Coordinates of C-alpha atoms in Angstrom, one line a residue:
M146 CA 0.0 0.0 0.0
T147 CA 1.4 3.4 -0.9
S148 CA 2.1 6.0 1.7
G149 CA -0.9 8.1 0.6
G150 CA -3.3 5.2 0.7
L151 CA -2.0 4.2 4.2
H152 CA -2.5 7.8 5.4
N153 CA -6.1 7.8 4.1
A154 CA -6.7 4.5 5.8
C155 CA -5.3 5.8 9.1
E156 CA -7.7 8.8 9.0
Q157 CA -10.6 6.4 8.5
V158 CA -9.5 3.9 11.2
A159 CA -8.3 6.3 13.9
P160 CA -11.8 7.4 15.1
L161 CA -12.8 3.8 15.4
L162 CA -9.9 2.8 17.7
A163 CA -11.6 3.9 20.9
F164 CA -14.7 1.8 20.0
Y165 CA -12.5 -1.1 18.9
A166 CA -10.8 -1.1 22.4
C167 CA -14.3 -1.2 24.0
G168 CA -15.6 -3.9 21.6
E169 CA -18.3 -1.6 20.3
L170 CA -17.8 -2.1 16.5
D171 CA -20.1 -4.0 14.2
E172 CA -18.7 -6.8 12.0
G173 CA -17.8 -4.7 9.0
E174 CA -16.0 -2.0 11.0
L175 CA -14.2 -4.7 13.1
T176 CA -12.8 -6.4 9.9
L177 CA -11.6 -3.0 8.5
V178 CA -9.8 -2.1 11.8
Q179 CA -8.1 -5.5 12.2
Q180 CA -6.9 -5.5 8.6
H181 CA -5.4 -2.0 9.0
L182 CA -3.8 -2.8 12.3
A183 CA -2.0 -5.7 10.7
I184 CA 0.0 -3.3 8.5
C185 CA 0.1 0.1 10.5
A186 CA 2.4 0.5 13.4
A187 CA 1.2 4.1 14.1
C188 CA -2.4 3.0 14.6
N189 CA -1.2 0.1 16.8
A190 CA 0.7 2.6 19.0
Q191 CA -2.5 4.8 19.2
L192 CA -4.6 1.7 20.1
S193 CA -2.1 0.8 22.9
E194 CA -2.4 4.4 24.3
E195 CA -6.2 4.1 24.1
K196 CA -6.2 0.8 26.0
N197 CA -3.8 2.3 28.7
L198 CA -6.2 5.2 29.1
Q199 CA -9.2 2.9 29.5
T200 CA -7.3 0.8 32.0
L201 CA -6.5 3.9 34.1
L202 CA -10.1 5.1 33.9
A203 CA -11.3 1.6 35.0
F204 CA -9.5 2.1 38.4
L205 CA -11.2 5.4 39.1
P206 CA -14.6 5.3 41.0
Q207 CA -17.4 5.8 38.5
E208 CA -20.7 7.3 39.6
A209 CA -22.5 5.2 37.0
D210 CA -21.1 2.0 38.6
R211 CA -22.7 3.0 41.9
L212 CA -26.1 3.9 40.4
D213 CA -26.3 1.1 37.9
S214 CA -23.8 -1.6 38.9
A215 CA -25.5 -4.4 37.0
G216 CA -25.6 -2.4 33.7
V217 CA -29.4 -2.7 33.4
L218 CA -29.9 1.0 32.7
L219 CA -27.1 1.0 30.0
S220 CA -28.6 -2.0 28.3
Q221 CA -32.1 -0.4 28.4
C222 CA -30.8 2.8 26.9
R223 CA -29.0 1.0 24.1
S224 CA -32.1 -1.0 23.3
E225 CA -34.3 2.1 23.1
L226 CA -31.7 3.9 21.0
A227 CA -31.6 1.0 18.6
E228 CA -35.4 0.9 18.3
T229 CA -35.5 4.6 17.7
L230 CA -32.8 4.4 15.0
D231 CA -34.7 1.5 13.3
D232 CA -37.9 3.6 13.3
L233 CA -36.1 6.5 11.7
V234 CA -34.6 4.3 9.0
R235 CA -37.8 2.3 8.3
P236 CA -40.6 4.6 7.1
P237 CA -44.2 4.1 8.5
V238 CA -46.5 1.6 6.8
L239 CA -48.7 4.4 5.4
E240 CA -45.6 6.3 4.2
K241 CA -45.0 3.5 1.7
T242 CA -48.2 4.5 0.0
P243 CA -47.2 7.2 -2.6
V244 CA -50.4 9.2 -2.4
F245 CA -50.4 9.4 1.4
G246 CA -46.7 10.1 1.7
A247 CA -46.9 13.0 -0.8
F248 CA -50.0 14.4 1.0
R249 CA -48.2 14.2 4.4
R250 CA -45.1 15.9 3.0
W251 CA -47.3 18.6 1.4
M252 CA -49.1 19.2 4.7
A253 CA -45.9 19.4 6.7
L254 CA -44.4 22.1 4.4
R255 CA -47.6 24.2 4.5
P256 CA -48.7 24.7 8.2
A257 CA -51.3 27.4 7.3
W258 CA -53.1 25.1 4.9
S259 CA -52.8 22.2 7.4
G260 CA -54.6 24.3 10.1
A261 CA -57.4 25.2 7.6
V262 CA -57.9 21.6 6.6
L263 CA -58.1 20.5 10.3
V264 CA -60.7 23.2 11.0
V265 CA -62.8 22.1 8.1
L266 CA -62.6 18.4 9.2
G267 CA -63.6 19.4 12.7
L268 CA -66.6 21.3 11.5
L269 CA -67.7 18.4 9.3
L270 CA -67.3 15.8 12.1
G271 CA -69.2 18.1 14.6
M272 CA -72.1 18.4 12.2
Q273 CA -72.2 14.7 11.6
A274 CA -72.0 13.9 15.3
S275 CA -74.9 16.3 16.1
Q276 CA -77.1 14.8 13.4
W277 CA -76.3 11.3 14.6
Y278 CA -77.1 12.1 18.2
S279 CA -80.4 13.8 17.2
A280 CA -81.4 10.7 15.1
R281 CA -80.5 8.4 18.0
N282 CA -82.6 10.3 20.5
A283 CA -85.5 10.3 18.0
A284 CA -85.3 6.6 17.7
N285 CA -85.0 6.0 21.4
P286 CA -87.2 8.6 23.2
L287 CA -87.2 6.7 26.5
D288 CA -83.5 7.3 26.9
E289 CA -83.9 11.0 27.2
A290 CA -83.6 12.6 30.6
V291 CA -86.8 14.1 32.1
N292 CA -86.8 17.5 33.8
V293 CA -89.1 17.3 36.8
R294 CA -90.7 20.7 37.7
P295 CA -91.9 20.5 40.4
G296 CA -90.5 17.4 42.0
P297 CA -92.4 14.2 42.3
H298 CA -92.2 14.0 46.1
F299 CA -90.0 10.8 46.3
S300 CA -90.8 8.2 48.9
D301 CA -88.2 6.5 51.0
D302 CA -88.6 3.3 48.9
Q303 CA -88.0 5.3 45.7
L304 CA -84.9 7.0 47.0
S305 CA -83.5 3.7 48.1
K306 CA -83.7 2.3 44.6
M307 CA -82.2 5.4 42.9
A308 CA -78.6 6.2 42.2
V309 CA -77.4 9.8 42.0
A310 CA -75.3 10.2 38.9
G311 CA -74.2 13.8 39.4
I312 CA -74.8 17.1 41.2
N313 CA -74.2 20.4 39.4
F314 CA -74.4 23.9 40.8
S315 CA -75.2 27.1 38.9
P316 CA -74.2 30.6 40.1
P317 CA -76.7 32.3 42.4
T318 CA -79.6 34.1 40.7
G319 CA -80.7 37.7 41.3
T320 CA -82.6 36.6 44.4
G321 CA -79.5 35.0 45.9
A322 CA -80.7 31.4 45.6
Q323 CA -78.3 28.9 44.1
N324 CA -79.8 26.5 41.5
V325 CA -79.0 22.8 41.9
R326 CA -79.4 20.1 39.3
V327 CA -79.4 16.5 40.5
E328 CA -79.2 13.7 38.0
L329 CA -80.8 10.5 39.1
N330 CA -80.5 7.0 37.6
A331 CA -83.6 4.8 38.0
E332 CA -85.9 2.9 35.6
Q333 CA -85.9 6.2 33.6
P334 CA -83.1 8.8 33.8
M335 CA -84.3 11.9 35.6
E336 CA -83.2 15.3 36.5
I337 CA -84.3 17.6 39.3
N338 CA -83.7 21.3 38.9
G339 CA -84.3 23.8 41.6
S340 CA -83.0 25.7 44.5
L341 CA -82.7 24.5 48.1
D342 CA -86.1 25.9 48.8
D343 CA -87.4 23.0 46.8
S344 CA -88.3 20.2 49.2
D345 CA -87.5 17.4 46.7
V346 CA -84.0 18.9 46.1
R347 CA -83.3 19.0 49.8
R348 CA -84.7 15.5 50.3
V349 CA -82.4 14.0 47.7
L350 CA -79.3 15.8 49.0
T351 CA -80.0 14.9 52.6
Y352 CA -80.7 11.3 51.6
V353 CA -77.2 11.1 50.0
V354 CA -75.6 12.6 53.1
K355 CA -77.4 10.2 55.5
S356 CA -76.8 7.1 53.4
G357 CA -73.0 7.2 54.0
E358 CA -71.0 4.6 52.2
R359 CA -73.7 3.9 49.6
F360 CA -72.4 7.0 47.7
D361 CA -68.8 8.0 47.1
P362 CA -67.2 10.6 49.4
G363 CA -67.0 13.2 46.6
M364 CA -70.7 13.0 46.1
R365 CA -71.4 13.4 49.8
L366 CA -69.0 16.4 49.9
D367 CA -70.9 18.0 47.0
C368 CA -74.2 17.6 48.9
L369 CA -72.8 19.1 52.1
E370 CA -71.5 22.1 50.1
A371 CA -75.0 22.7 48.8
L372 CA -76.7 22.1 52.1
K373 CA -74.6 24.4 54.3
A374 CA -76.6 27.4 53.1
R375 CA -79.7 25.8 54.8
S376 CA -78.1 24.5 58.0
G377 CA -80.8 26.1 60.0
D378 CA -83.5 23.9 58.5
S379 CA -84.4 21.0 60.8
E380 CA -84.3 18.4 58.0
V381 CA -80.9 19.6 56.7
Q382 CA -79.5 20.0 60.2
D383 CA -80.4 16.4 61.1
A384 CA -78.5 15.2 58.0
L385 CA -75.5 17.4 58.9
L386 CA -75.5 16.1 62.5
A387 CA -75.7 12.5 61.3
A388 CA -72.8 13.0 58.9
A389 CA -70.7 14.7 61.5
R390 CA -71.3 11.9 64.0
K391 CA -71.4 8.7 61.9
D392 CA -69.8 9.1 58.4
Q393 CA -66.7 6.9 58.0
N394 CA -64.8 9.5 55.9
P395 CA -63.0 12.2 58.0
A396 CA -63.2 14.7 55.1
V397 CA -67.0 14.3 55.1
R398 CA -67.2 14.7 58.9
L399 CA -65.0 17.8 58.7
K400 CA -67.2 19.3 56.0
A401 CA -70.3 18.5 58.0
L402 CA -68.9 20.4 61.0
E403 CA -68.0 23.4 58.8
A404 CA -71.6 23.4 57.5
L405 CA -72.9 23.6 61.1
R406 CA -70.7 26.7 61.9
D407 CA -73.7 29.1 62.0
S408 CA -75.7 26.7 64.3
T409 CA -73.2 26.0 67.0
S410 CA -75.2 27.8 69.7
E411 CA -77.9 25.2 69.5
D412 CA -77.8 22.4 72.1
A413 CA -78.0 19.5 69.5
V414 CA -75.1 20.9 67.5
R415 CA -73.0 21.5 70.7
A416 CA -73.7 18.0 71.8
V417 CA -72.3 16.6 68.5
L418 CA -69.3 18.8 68.9
L419 CA -68.6 17.5 72.4
D420 CA -69.1 13.9 71.2
T421 CA -66.7 14.6 68.3
L422 CA -64.0 15.9 70.8
K423 CA -64.4 12.8 72.9
H424 CA -64.6 10.1 70.3
D425 CA -63.5 11.1 66.8
S426 CA -60.2 9.4 65.8
N427 CA -59.1 12.1 63.4
P428 CA -57.2 15.0 64.9
G429 CA -58.2 17.5 62.2
V430 CA -61.8 16.9 62.9
R431 CA -61.2 17.3 66.6
V432 CA -59.4 20.6 66.0
E433 CA -62.4 21.9 63.9
A434 CA -64.7 20.9 66.7
V435 CA -62.6 22.8 69.2
N436 CA -62.6 25.9 67.0
L437 CA -66.4 25.8 66.6
L438 CA -67.0 25.3 70.3
V439 CA -64.8 28.3 71.2
G440 CA -66.5 30.4 68.6
S441 CA -69.9 29.5 69.9
L442 CA -68.9 30.4 73.4
E443 CA -67.6 33.8 72.2
K444 CA -71.0 34.5 70.6
S445 CA -73.1 33.3 73.5
G446 CA -73.2 36.2 75.9
N447 CA -71.0 38.3 78.1
A448 CA -68.4 37.3 80.7
D449 CA -70.8 37.5 83.5
T450 CA -72.6 34.5 82.2
M451 CA -69.5 32.4 82.3
P452 CA -69.1 29.8 85.1
A453 CA -66.6 30.9 87.7
M454 CA -63.5 29.0 88.5
V455 CA -64.2 28.3 92.1
P456 CA -61.2 27.1 94.2
G457 CA -63.4 25.0 96.4
M458 CA -64.3 22.6 93.5
P459 CA -62.4 19.3 93.0
S460 CA -59.0 19.7 91.4
L461 CA -57.7 17.9 88.3
P462 CA -54.5 15.9 88.6
D463 CA -52.3 18.9 87.5
G464 CA -53.9 21.3 90.0
N465 CA -56.5 23.0 87.7
T466 CA -59.9 23.4 89.2
V467 CA -63.1 22.3 87.6
P468 CA -65.5 25.1 86.8
A469 CA -68.4 25.4 89.2
M470 CA -71.8 24.5 87.8
A471 CA -74.6 26.9 88.7
R472 CA -77.7 24.8 89.4
G473 CA -80.7 25.7 87.4
N474 CA -78.7 27.7 84.7
A475 CA -78.7 25.6 81.5
H476 CA -76.2 27.9 79.8
E477 CA -73.7 27.5 82.6
V478 CA -74.1 23.8 82.8
S479 CA -73.5 23.5 79.0
M480 CA -70.5 25.9 79.4
T481 CA -69.1 23.8 82.2
G482 CA -69.3 20.6 80.1
V483 CA -67.4 22.3 77.3
I484 CA -64.7 23.5 79.7
M485 CA -64.3 20.1 81.3
T486 CA -64.1 18.5 77.8
L487 CA -61.4 21.0 76.7
E488 CA -59.4 20.4 79.9
E489 CA -59.6 16.6 79.3
L490 CA -58.3 17.2 75.7
R491 CA -55.5 19.4 77.0
R492 CA -54.3 16.7 79.3
R493 CA -54.8 13.5 77.3
D494 CA -55.4 14.0 73.6
P495 CA -52.9 12.0 71.5
S496 CA -52.4 14.9 69.1
S497 CA -50.1 17.6 70.3
Y498 CA -51.8 20.2 68.1
V499 CA -55.2 19.4 69.6
R500 CA -53.7 19.7 73.1
L501 CA -52.2 23.1 72.3
R502 CA -55.4 24.3 70.7
S503 CA -57.5 23.1 73.7
A504 CA -55.1 24.9 76.1
A505 CA -55.3 28.1 74.1
A506 CA -59.1 27.8 74.2
L507 CA -59.1 27.4 78.0
R508 CA -56.8 30.4 78.4
Q509 CA -59.2 32.4 76.2
L510 CA -62.2 31.4 78.2
S511 CA -60.4 32.1 81.5
A512 CA -59.4 35.6 80.3
R513 CA -63.1 36.3 79.5
N514 CA -64.0 35.1 83.0
D515 CA -61.6 37.5 84.6
Q516 CA -63.0 40.5 82.7

């Protein structure tokens, strides 16, 4: 081989020597490098230097060895790279069709026309879908939803056989009433539209809240959100109290307590709050009950109606005195029960936050008593 030909061969082989040392060449390139190394001392010397360099690098700690010691990640990357290269080399099946391939290339080179074509296709498909849906409803009239105005006054048996498919709320009207649409699945799909002043709307919503695990928590939360505007209604309040006391989902119990915020001065609501503080397993729900109780006490009269802290009463283990209960005064008796419950929480609640919040509430009540 002439010196010029050997030089050209060296220029072709030199970039492949690093891959040759690592065993990363395919069969054709491997044959080319081996044949050239048999006659070229310079490339042999360069290969020797490359192997020495790789030997030195092998002794250095490699981050890749620590992260992927088995080489699984490297093998996966190589496999994905090979698949991607194959896809680039091999055209798609439709691309082999001359007409489709030419059309795709024409669209790719003209983005404005491509957008116009897509808009036209969307309009045509929308018109066809609308016509198809109208024809389908005309052929099956029993599948249409029925708007019930006014409601049919559901019985308990009817409600037990129905499934609530969805609840939607519309913005309040000029009168301030929020419209509620309830979708029911029964023998015939049905919709109830109306405000919470509609007894049937309230009945369905309270039924969902009281039924607990029969409906998913998201559905129960939606019903509570709608019902909180009517928490003063006896039917609605009974449902809220039942959810706060018995629902298995803590988020639903918490939402029920929030919905009762404006009714905490009532004895039934306060009794549920006390029961929650004593028995609810979720600390977040207990904290909300503490907050509502303290808020109700702040709104329930002046400091002269507060029960006094009388030193002569029995002491708690840490030296605090139990508030004296004035006989015959229902407000003071209720207040005393609240304070005793807060003191019990302050000493024994497993949640540190609940303990701190109860202690803060007691200090607040004590400050009011001293005024």
